[in-house]
Amino acid sequence: MKKKIIVSFIACLLIVSVSVYIFDEYKTKNLVKTFLHTNKLSENKICILDELTVTMTNIDKSNPAFSTLKQALEGLEVKRTDAKFSYMEGYVFVIFQNSAFYQFSVNGNGTLLFDSKTYKLQGEESTKELFMILKKALKN
């Protein structure tokens, strides 16, 4: 009888721990806070690869769109998804933060790839706004 109770208790603990992990993994998160482990981007430069033209551009403080791009990235909310990431019109960000670099790929339909996991940008307007800011920044 004791053995059944102990086994049941361990099974319940296992189910609860797996549920907590899955719930945390698939909830909406802030891009910068979650993946870069900071509240604000401290870097003075963001590298962007335009996948359509295959050109790498450094967006730094001298670019008029830099602060807007920085704010847009800090405000992005993402949610984990099981969808496959497709390389179409999009951009690759390389952000240097705290002596490390982070690479994010974003495509036109608002899917983000980071660390071999796919995420969906929350809010269609935020995706459109981000792409408008990027196009403006890359023109300068």
PDB file of N, CA and C in Angstrom, residues 13-94:
ATOM      1  N   LEU A  13       4.280  14.287  -9.191  1.00  0.00           N
ATOM      2  CA  LEU A  13       5.345  15.289  -9.233  1.00  0.00           C
ATOM      3  C   LEU A  13       5.948  15.404 -10.633  1.00  0.00           C
ATOM      4  N   LEU A  14       6.140  14.292 -11.276  1.00  0.00           N
ATOM      5  CA  LEU A  14       6.688  14.281 -12.627  1.00  0.00           C
ATOM      6  C   LEU A  14       5.741  14.981 -13.603  1.00  0.00           C
ATOM      7  N   ILE A  15       4.469  14.691 -13.508  1.00  0.00           N
ATOM      8  CA  ILE A  15       3.477  15.318 -14.388  1.00  0.00           C
ATOM      9  C   ILE A  15       3.427  16.826 -14.148  1.00  0.00           C
ATOM     10  N   VAL A  16       3.464  17.241 -12.906  1.00  0.00           N
ATOM     11  CA  VAL A  16       3.435  18.669 -12.578  1.00  0.00           C
ATOM     12  C   VAL A  16       4.682  19.375 -13.111  1.00  0.00           C
ATOM     13  N   SER A  17       5.849  18.798 -12.938  1.00  0.00           N
ATOM     14  CA  SER A  17       7.087  19.433 -13.400  1.00  0.00           C
ATOM     15  C   SER A  17       7.130  19.545 -14.922  1.00  0.00           C
ATOM     16  N   VAL A  18       6.676  18.529 -15.633  1.00  0.00           N
ATOM     17  CA  VAL A  18       6.631  18.588 -17.099  1.00  0.00           C
ATOM     18  C   VAL A  18       5.634  19.652 -17.540  1.00  0.00           C
ATOM     19  N   SER A  19       4.497  19.737 -16.877  1.00  0.00           N
ATOM     20  CA  SER A  19       3.485  20.747 -17.219  1.00  0.00           C
ATOM     21  C   SER A  19       4.011  22.159 -17.005  1.00  0.00           C
ATOM     22  N   VAL A  20       4.718  22.389 -15.924  1.00  0.00           N
ATOM     23  CA  VAL A  20       5.282  23.708 -15.647  1.00  0.00           C
ATOM     24  C   VAL A  20       6.304  24.074 -16.720  1.00  0.00           C
ATOM     25  N   TYR A  21       7.143  23.134 -17.116  1.00  0.00           N
ATOM     26  CA  TYR A  21       8.143  23.388 -18.152  1.00  0.00           C
ATOM     27  C   TYR A  21       7.471  23.759 -19.472  1.00  0.00           C
ATOM     28  N   ILE A  22       6.475  22.995 -19.890  1.00  0.00           N
ATOM     29  CA  ILE A  22       5.792  23.253 -21.161  1.00  0.00           C
ATOM     30  C   ILE A  22       5.068  24.589 -21.107  1.00  0.00           C
ATOM     31  N   PHE A  23       4.400  24.887 -19.989  1.00  0.00           N
ATOM     32  CA  PHE A  23       3.696  26.152 -19.858  1.00  0.00           C
ATOM     33  C   PHE A  23       4.667  27.320 -19.983  1.00  0.00           C
ATOM     34  N   ASP A  24       5.812  27.239 -19.327  1.00  0.00           N
ATOM     35  CA  ASP A  24       6.798  28.312 -19.380  1.00  0.00           C
ATOM     36  C   ASP A  24       7.400  28.449 -20.775  1.00  0.00           C
ATOM     37  N   GLU A  25       7.647  27.354 -21.435  1.00  0.00           N
ATOM     38  CA  GLU A  25       8.272  27.377 -22.762  1.00  0.00           C
ATOM     39  C   GLU A  25       7.366  28.032 -23.806  1.00  0.00           C
ATOM     40  N   TYR A  26       6.074  27.860 -23.704  1.00  0.00           N
ATOM     41  CA  TYR A  26       5.147  28.310 -24.736  1.00  0.00           C
ATOM     42  C   TYR A  26       4.363  29.566 -24.372  1.00  0.00           C
ATOM     43  N   LYS A  27       4.752  30.289 -23.333  1.00  0.00           N
ATOM     44  CA  LYS A  27       4.051  31.517 -23.002  1.00  0.00           C
ATOM     45  C   LYS A  27       4.704  32.692 -23.736  1.00  0.00           C
ATOM     46  N   THR A  28       3.996  33.807 -23.797  1.00  0.00           N
ATOM     47  CA  THR A  28       4.503  35.006 -24.463  1.00  0.00           C
ATOM     48  C   THR A  28       5.632  35.613 -23.636  1.00  0.00           C
ATOM     49  N   LYS A  29       6.727  35.977 -24.352  1.00  0.00           N
ATOM     50  CA  LYS A  29       7.921  36.494 -23.677  1.00  0.00           C
ATOM     51  C   LYS A  29       8.427  37.729 -24.406  1.00  0.00           C
ATOM     52  N   ASN A  30       9.144  38.576 -23.687  1.00  0.00           N
ATOM     53  CA  ASN A  30       9.812  39.716 -24.291  1.00  0.00           C
ATOM     54  C   ASN A  30      11.120  39.233 -24.902  1.00  0.00           C
ATOM     55  N   LEU A  31      11.371  39.604 -26.135  1.00  0.00           N
ATOM     56  CA  LEU A  31      12.548  39.135 -26.869  1.00  0.00           C
ATOM     57  C   LEU A  31      13.854  39.480 -26.153  1.00  0.00           C
ATOM     58  N   VAL A  32      14.043  40.735 -25.788  1.00  0.00           N
ATOM     59  CA  VAL A  32      15.308  41.182 -25.205  1.00  0.00           C
ATOM     60  C   VAL A  32      15.492  40.624 -23.794  1.00  0.00           C
ATOM     61  N   LYS A  33      14.446  40.694 -22.971  1.00  0.00           N
ATOM     62  CA  LYS A  33      14.557  40.226 -21.585  1.00  0.00           C
ATOM     63  C   LYS A  33      14.823  38.725 -21.517  1.00  0.00           C
ATOM     64  N   THR A  34      14.161  37.964 -22.364  1.00  0.00           N
ATOM     65  CA  THR A  34      14.258  36.506 -22.293  1.00  0.00           C
ATOM     66  C   THR A  34      15.543  35.967 -22.903  1.00  0.00           C
ATOM     67  N   PHE A  35      15.894  36.436 -24.094  1.00  0.00           N
ATOM     68  CA  PHE A  35      17.013  35.830 -24.807  1.00  0.00           C
ATOM     69  C   PHE A  35      18.344  36.537 -24.584  1.00  0.00           C
ATOM     70  N   LEU A  36      18.310  37.836 -24.318  1.00  0.00           N
ATOM     71  CA  LEU A  36      19.549  38.576 -24.089  1.00  0.00           C
ATOM     72  C   LEU A  36      19.797  38.825 -22.607  1.00  0.00           C
ATOM     73  N   HIS A  37      18.841  38.457 -21.770  1.00  0.00           N
ATOM     74  CA  HIS A  37      18.969  38.535 -20.317  1.00  0.00           C
ATOM     75  C   HIS A  37      19.272  39.950 -19.825  1.00  0.00           C
ATOM     76  N   THR A  38      18.569  40.911 -20.390  1.00  0.00           N
ATOM     77  CA  THR A  38      18.715  42.305 -19.991  1.00  0.00           C
ATOM     78  C   THR A  38      17.418  43.044 -20.294  1.00  0.00           C
ATOM     79  N   ASN A  39      17.251  44.215 -19.736  1.00  0.00           N
ATOM     80  CA  ASN A  39      16.055  45.013 -20.010  1.00  0.00           C
ATOM     81  C   ASN A  39      16.246  45.959 -21.183  1.00  0.00           C
ATOM     82  N   LYS A  40      17.469  46.413 -21.402  1.00  0.00           N
ATOM     83  CA  LYS A  40      17.780  47.370 -22.460  1.00  0.00           C
ATOM     84  C   LYS A  40      18.976  46.883 -23.266  1.00  0.00           C
ATOM     85  N   LEU A  41      18.943  47.166 -24.559  1.00  0.00           N
ATOM     86  CA  LEU A  41      20.096  46.868 -25.402  1.00  0.00           C
ATOM     87  C   LEU A  41      21.158  47.917 -25.125  1.00  0.00           C
ATOM     88  N   SER A  42      22.340  47.497 -24.763  1.00  0.00           N
ATOM     89  CA  SER A  42      23.395  48.447 -24.413  1.00  0.00           C
ATOM     90  C   SER A  42      24.351  48.690 -25.571  1.00  0.00           C
ATOM     91  N   GLU A  43      24.230  47.908 -26.599  1.00  0.00           N
ATOM     92  CA  GLU A  43      25.166  48.039 -27.711  1.00  0.00           C
ATOM     93  C   GLU A  43      24.893  49.289 -28.537  1.00  0.00           C
ATOM     94  N   ASN A  44      25.936  49.777 -29.188  1.00  0.00           N
ATOM     95  CA  ASN A  44      25.830  50.951 -30.034  1.00  0.00           C
ATOM     96  C   ASN A  44      25.763  50.572 -31.506  1.00  0.00           C
ATOM     97  N   LYS A  45      25.634  49.267 -31.770  1.00  0.00           N
ATOM     98  CA  LYS A  45      25.606  48.805 -33.155  1.00  0.00           C
ATOM     99  C   LYS A  45      24.817  47.500 -33.234  1.00  0.00           C
ATOM    100  N   ILE A  46      24.012  47.387 -34.284  1.00  0.00           N
ATOM    101  CA  ILE A  46      23.279  46.160 -34.567  1.00  0.00           C
ATOM    102  C   ILE A  46      23.574  45.800 -36.016  1.00  0.00           C
ATOM    103  N   CYS A  47      24.019  44.583 -36.257  1.00  0.00           N
ATOM    104  CA  CYS A  47      24.300  44.133 -37.614  1.00  0.00           C
ATOM    105  C   CYS A  47      23.048  43.470 -38.184  1.00  0.00           C
ATOM    106  N   ILE A  48      22.736  43.807 -39.429  1.00  0.00           N
ATOM    107  CA  ILE A  48      21.545  43.247 -40.070  1.00  0.00           C
ATOM    108  C   ILE A  48      21.933  42.706 -41.432  1.00  0.00           C
ATOM    109  N   LEU A  49      21.525  41.473 -41.683  1.00  0.00           N
ATOM    110  CA  LEU A  49      21.710  40.846 -42.991  1.00  0.00           C
ATOM    111  C   LEU A  49      20.359  40.827 -43.683  1.00  0.00           C
ATOM    112  N   ASP A  50      20.280  41.482 -44.823  1.00  0.00           N
ATOM    113  CA  ASP A  50      19.064  41.461 -45.636  1.00  0.00           C
ATOM    114  C   ASP A  50      19.133  40.208 -46.496  1.00  0.00           C
ATOM    115  N   GLU A  51      18.257  39.239 -46.237  1.00  0.00           N
ATOM    116  CA  GLU A  51      18.320  37.959 -46.941  1.00  0.00           C
ATOM    117  C   GLU A  51      17.935  38.073 -48.412  1.00  0.00           C
ATOM    118  N   LEU A  52      17.209  39.136 -48.771  1.00  0.00           N
ATOM    119  CA  LEU A  52      16.798  39.320 -50.156  1.00  0.00           C
ATOM    120  C   LEU A  52      17.974  39.753 -51.026  1.00  0.00           C
ATOM    121  N   THR A  53      18.757  40.711 -50.541  1.00  0.00           N
ATOM    122  CA  THR A  53      19.899  41.205 -51.306  1.00  0.00           C
ATOM    123  C   THR A  53      21.224  40.609 -50.833  1.00  0.00           C
ATOM    124  N   VAL A  54      21.207  39.854 -49.771  1.00  0.00           N
ATOM    125  CA  VAL A  54      22.380  39.227 -49.169  1.00  0.00           C
ATOM    126  C   VAL A  54      23.470  40.261 -48.879  1.00  0.00           C
ATOM    127  N   THR A  55      23.069  41.339 -48.228  1.00  0.00           N
ATOM    128  CA  THR A  55      24.025  42.361 -47.822  1.00  0.00           C
ATOM    129  C   THR A  55      23.973  42.544 -46.317  1.00  0.00           C
ATOM    130  N   MET A  56      25.135  42.711 -45.707  1.00  0.00           N
ATOM    131  CA  MET A  56      25.254  42.923 -44.263  1.00  0.00           C
ATOM    132  C   MET A  56      25.457  44.408 -44.029  1.00  0.00           C
ATOM    133  N   THR A  57      24.658  44.958 -43.124  1.00  0.00           N
ATOM    134  CA  THR A  57      24.726  46.384 -42.813  1.00  0.00           C
ATOM    135  C   THR A  57      24.834  46.563 -41.310  1.00  0.00           C
ATOM    136  N   ASN A  58      25.720  47.460 -40.896  1.00  0.00           N
ATOM    137  CA  ASN A  58      25.832  47.819 -39.483  1.00  0.00           C
ATOM    138  C   ASN A  58      24.985  49.058 -39.242  1.00  0.00           C
ATOM    139  N   ILE A  59      24.031  48.941 -38.341  1.00  0.00           N
ATOM    140  CA  ILE A  59      23.205  50.083 -37.957  1.00  0.00           C
ATOM    141  C   ILE A  59      23.770  50.587 -36.636  1.00  0.00           C
ATOM    142  N   ASP A  60      24.311  51.795 -36.655  1.00  0.00           N
ATOM    143  CA  ASP A  60      24.917  52.330 -35.434  1.00  0.00           C
ATOM    144  C   ASP A  60      24.274  53.660 -35.058  1.00  0.00           C
ATOM    145  N   LYS A  61      24.835  54.324 -34.051  1.00  0.00           N
ATOM    146  CA  LYS A  61      24.246  55.559 -33.529  1.00  0.00           C
ATOM    147  C   LYS A  61      24.131  56.657 -34.582  1.00  0.00           C
ATOM    148  N   SER A  62      24.980  56.636 -35.591  1.00  0.00           N
ATOM    149  CA  SER A  62      24.936  57.683 -36.611  1.00  0.00           C
ATOM    150  C   SER A  62      23.733  57.526 -37.547  1.00  0.00           C
ATOM    151  N   ASN A  63      23.126  56.354 -37.563  1.00  0.00           N
ATOM    152  CA  ASN A  63      21.942  56.122 -38.394  1.00  0.00           C
ATOM    153  C   ASN A  63      20.721  56.708 -37.689  1.00  0.00           C
ATOM    154  N   PRO A  64      19.925  57.544 -38.388  1.00  0.00           N
ATOM    155  CA  PRO A  64      18.772  58.167 -37.739  1.00  0.00           C
ATOM    156  C   PRO A  64      17.730  57.166 -37.226  1.00  0.00           C
ATOM    157  N   ALA A  65      17.688  55.983 -37.792  1.00  0.00           N
ATOM    158  CA  ALA A  65      16.695  54.984 -37.391  1.00  0.00           C
ATOM    159  C   ALA A  65      17.184  54.079 -36.260  1.00  0.00           C
ATOM    160  N   PHE A  66      18.403  54.318 -35.772  1.00  0.00           N
ATOM    161  CA  PHE A  66      18.980  53.423 -34.769  1.00  0.00           C
ATOM    162  C   PHE A  66      18.149  53.357 -33.490  1.00  0.00           C
ATOM    163  N   SER A  67      17.811  54.502 -32.933  1.00  0.00           N
ATOM    164  CA  SER A  67      17.076  54.493 -31.663  1.00  0.00           C
ATOM    165  C   SER A  67      15.681  53.895 -31.833  1.00  0.00           C
ATOM    166  N   THR A  68      15.048  54.146 -32.973  1.00  0.00           N
ATOM    167  CA  THR A  68      13.734  53.568 -33.244  1.00  0.00           C
ATOM    168  C   THR A  68      13.821  52.058 -33.369  1.00  0.00           C
ATOM    169  N   LEU A  69      14.847  51.563 -34.060  1.00  0.00           N
ATOM    170  CA  LEU A  69      15.051  50.122 -34.213  1.00  0.00           C
ATOM    171  C   LEU A  69      15.318  49.476 -32.859  1.00  0.00           C
ATOM    172  N   LYS A  70      16.146  50.129 -32.063  1.00  0.00           N
ATOM    173  CA  LYS A  70      16.475  49.616 -30.731  1.00  0.00           C
ATOM    174  C   LYS A  70      15.213  49.506 -29.869  1.00  0.00           C
ATOM    175  N   GLN A  71      14.376  50.538 -29.885  1.00  0.00           N
ATOM    176  CA  GLN A  71      13.128  50.526 -29.120  1.00  0.00           C
ATOM    177  C   GLN A  71      12.177  49.450 -29.631  1.00  0.00           C
ATOM    178  N   ALA A  72      12.119  49.284 -30.958  1.00  0.00           N
ATOM    179  CA  ALA A  72      11.230  48.264 -31.534  1.00  0.00           C
ATOM    180  C   ALA A  72      11.664  46.867 -31.101  1.00  0.00           C
ATOM    181  N   LEU A  73      12.968  46.611 -31.112  1.00  0.00           N
ATOM    182  CA  LEU A  73      13.467  45.300 -30.692  1.00  0.00           C
ATOM    183  C   LEU A  73      13.214  45.065 -29.204  1.00  0.00           C
ATOM    184  N   GLU A  74      13.392  46.101 -28.386  1.00  0.00           N
ATOM    185  CA  GLU A  74      13.165  45.966 -26.946  1.00  0.00           C
ATOM    186  C   GLU A  74      11.702  45.720 -26.613  1.00  0.00           C
ATOM    187  N   GLY A  75      10.798  46.167 -27.493  1.00  0.00           N
ATOM    188  CA  GLY A  75       9.370  46.010 -27.237  1.00  0.00           C
ATOM    189  C   GLY A  75       8.750  44.760 -27.847  1.00  0.00           C
ATOM    190  N   LEU A  76       9.529  43.977 -28.595  1.00  0.00           N
ATOM    191  CA  LEU A  76       8.964  42.801 -29.265  1.00  0.00           C
ATOM    192  C   LEU A  76       8.582  41.703 -28.279  1.00  0.00           C
ATOM    193  N   GLU A  77       7.407  41.175 -28.467  1.00  0.00           N
ATOM    194  CA  GLU A  77       6.933  40.034 -27.689  1.00  0.00           C
ATOM    195  C   GLU A  77       6.859  38.830 -28.628  1.00  0.00           C
ATOM    196  N   VAL A  78       7.326  37.680 -28.175  1.00  0.00           N
ATOM    197  CA  VAL A  78       7.329  36.468 -28.986  1.00  0.00           C
ATOM    198  C   VAL A  78       6.681  35.322 -28.222  1.00  0.00           C
ATOM    199  N   LYS A  79       6.173  34.378 -28.973  1.00  0.00           N
ATOM    200  CA  LYS A  79       5.563  33.191 -28.376  1.00  0.00           C
ATOM    201  C   LYS A  79       6.060  31.980 -29.142  1.00  0.00           C
ATOM    202  N   ARG A  80       6.496  30.967 -28.433  1.00  0.00           N
ATOM    203  CA  ARG A  80       7.040  29.747 -29.034  1.00  0.00           C
ATOM    204  C   ARG A  80       5.980  29.049 -29.870  1.00  0.00           C
ATOM    205  N   THR A  81       6.390  28.540 -31.016  1.00  0.00           N
ATOM    206  CA  THR A  81       5.497  27.812 -31.898  1.00  0.00           C
ATOM    207  C   THR A  81       6.225  26.598 -32.462  1.00  0.00           C
ATOM    208  N   ASP A  82       5.469  25.644 -32.927  1.00  0.00           N
ATOM    209  CA  ASP A  82       6.071  24.453 -33.536  1.00  0.00           C
ATOM    210  C   ASP A  82       6.152  24.557 -35.050  1.00  0.00           C
ATOM    211  N   ALA A  83       5.777  25.692 -35.606  1.00  0.00           N
ATOM    212  CA  ALA A  83       5.813  25.890 -37.056  1.00  0.00           C
ATOM    213  C   ALA A  83       7.254  25.834 -37.559  1.00  0.00           C
ATOM    214  N   LYS A  84       7.406  25.402 -38.779  1.00  0.00           N
ATOM    215  CA  LYS A  84       8.730  25.372 -39.409  1.00  0.00           C
ATOM    216  C   LYS A  84       9.098  26.776 -39.866  1.00  0.00           C
ATOM    217  N   PHE A  85      10.354  27.131 -39.715  1.00  0.00           N
ATOM    218  CA  PHE A  85      10.831  28.432 -40.170  1.00  0.00           C
ATOM    219  C   PHE A  85      11.202  28.321 -41.635  1.00  0.00           C
ATOM    220  N   SER A  86      10.647  29.212 -42.455  1.00  0.00           N
ATOM    221  CA  SER A  86      10.982  29.192 -43.878  1.00  0.00           C
ATOM    222  C   SER A  86      11.773  30.455 -44.218  1.00  0.00           C
ATOM    223  N   TYR A  87      12.852  30.259 -44.932  1.00  0.00           N
ATOM    224  CA  TYR A  87      13.685  31.389 -45.339  1.00  0.00           C
ATOM    225  C   TYR A  87      13.063  32.018 -46.568  1.00  0.00           C
ATOM    226  N   MET A  88      12.477  33.145 -46.387  1.00  0.00           N
ATOM    227  CA  MET A  88      11.907  33.924 -47.469  1.00  0.00           C
ATOM    228  C   MET A  88      12.388  35.352 -47.254  1.00  0.00           C
ATOM    229  N   GLU A  89      11.656  36.333 -47.720  1.00  0.00           N
ATOM    230  CA  GLU A  89      12.057  37.704 -47.457  1.00  0.00           C
ATOM    231  C   GLU A  89      12.154  37.910 -45.952  1.00  0.00           C
ATOM    232  N   GLY A  90      13.293  38.343 -45.508  1.00  0.00           N
ATOM    233  CA  GLY A  90      13.472  38.545 -44.084  1.00  0.00           C
ATOM    234  C   GLY A  90      14.841  39.097 -43.765  1.00  0.00           C
ATOM    235  N   TYR A  91      15.152  39.119 -42.479  1.00  0.00           N
ATOM    236  CA  TYR A  91      16.398  39.700 -42.006  1.00  0.00           C
ATOM    237  C   TYR A  91      17.004  38.814 -40.935  1.00  0.00           C
ATOM    238  N   VAL A  92      18.324  38.928 -40.817  1.00  0.00           N
ATOM    239  CA  VAL A  92      19.050  38.267 -39.737  1.00  0.00           C
ATOM    240  C   VAL A  92      19.689  39.374 -38.907  1.00  0.00           C
ATOM    241  N   PHE A  93      19.422  39.357 -37.596  1.00  0.00           N
ATOM    242  CA  PHE A  93      20.007  40.326 -36.673  1.00  0.00           C
ATOM    243  C   PHE A  93      21.173  39.668 -35.963  1.00  0.00           C
ATOM    244  N   VAL A  94      22.252  40.396 -35.838  1.00  0.00           N
ATOM    245  CA  VAL A  94      23.357  39.961 -34.987  1.00  0.00           C
ATOM    246  C   VAL A  94      23.538  41.065 -33.963  1.00  0.00           C
TER     247      VAL A  94
END
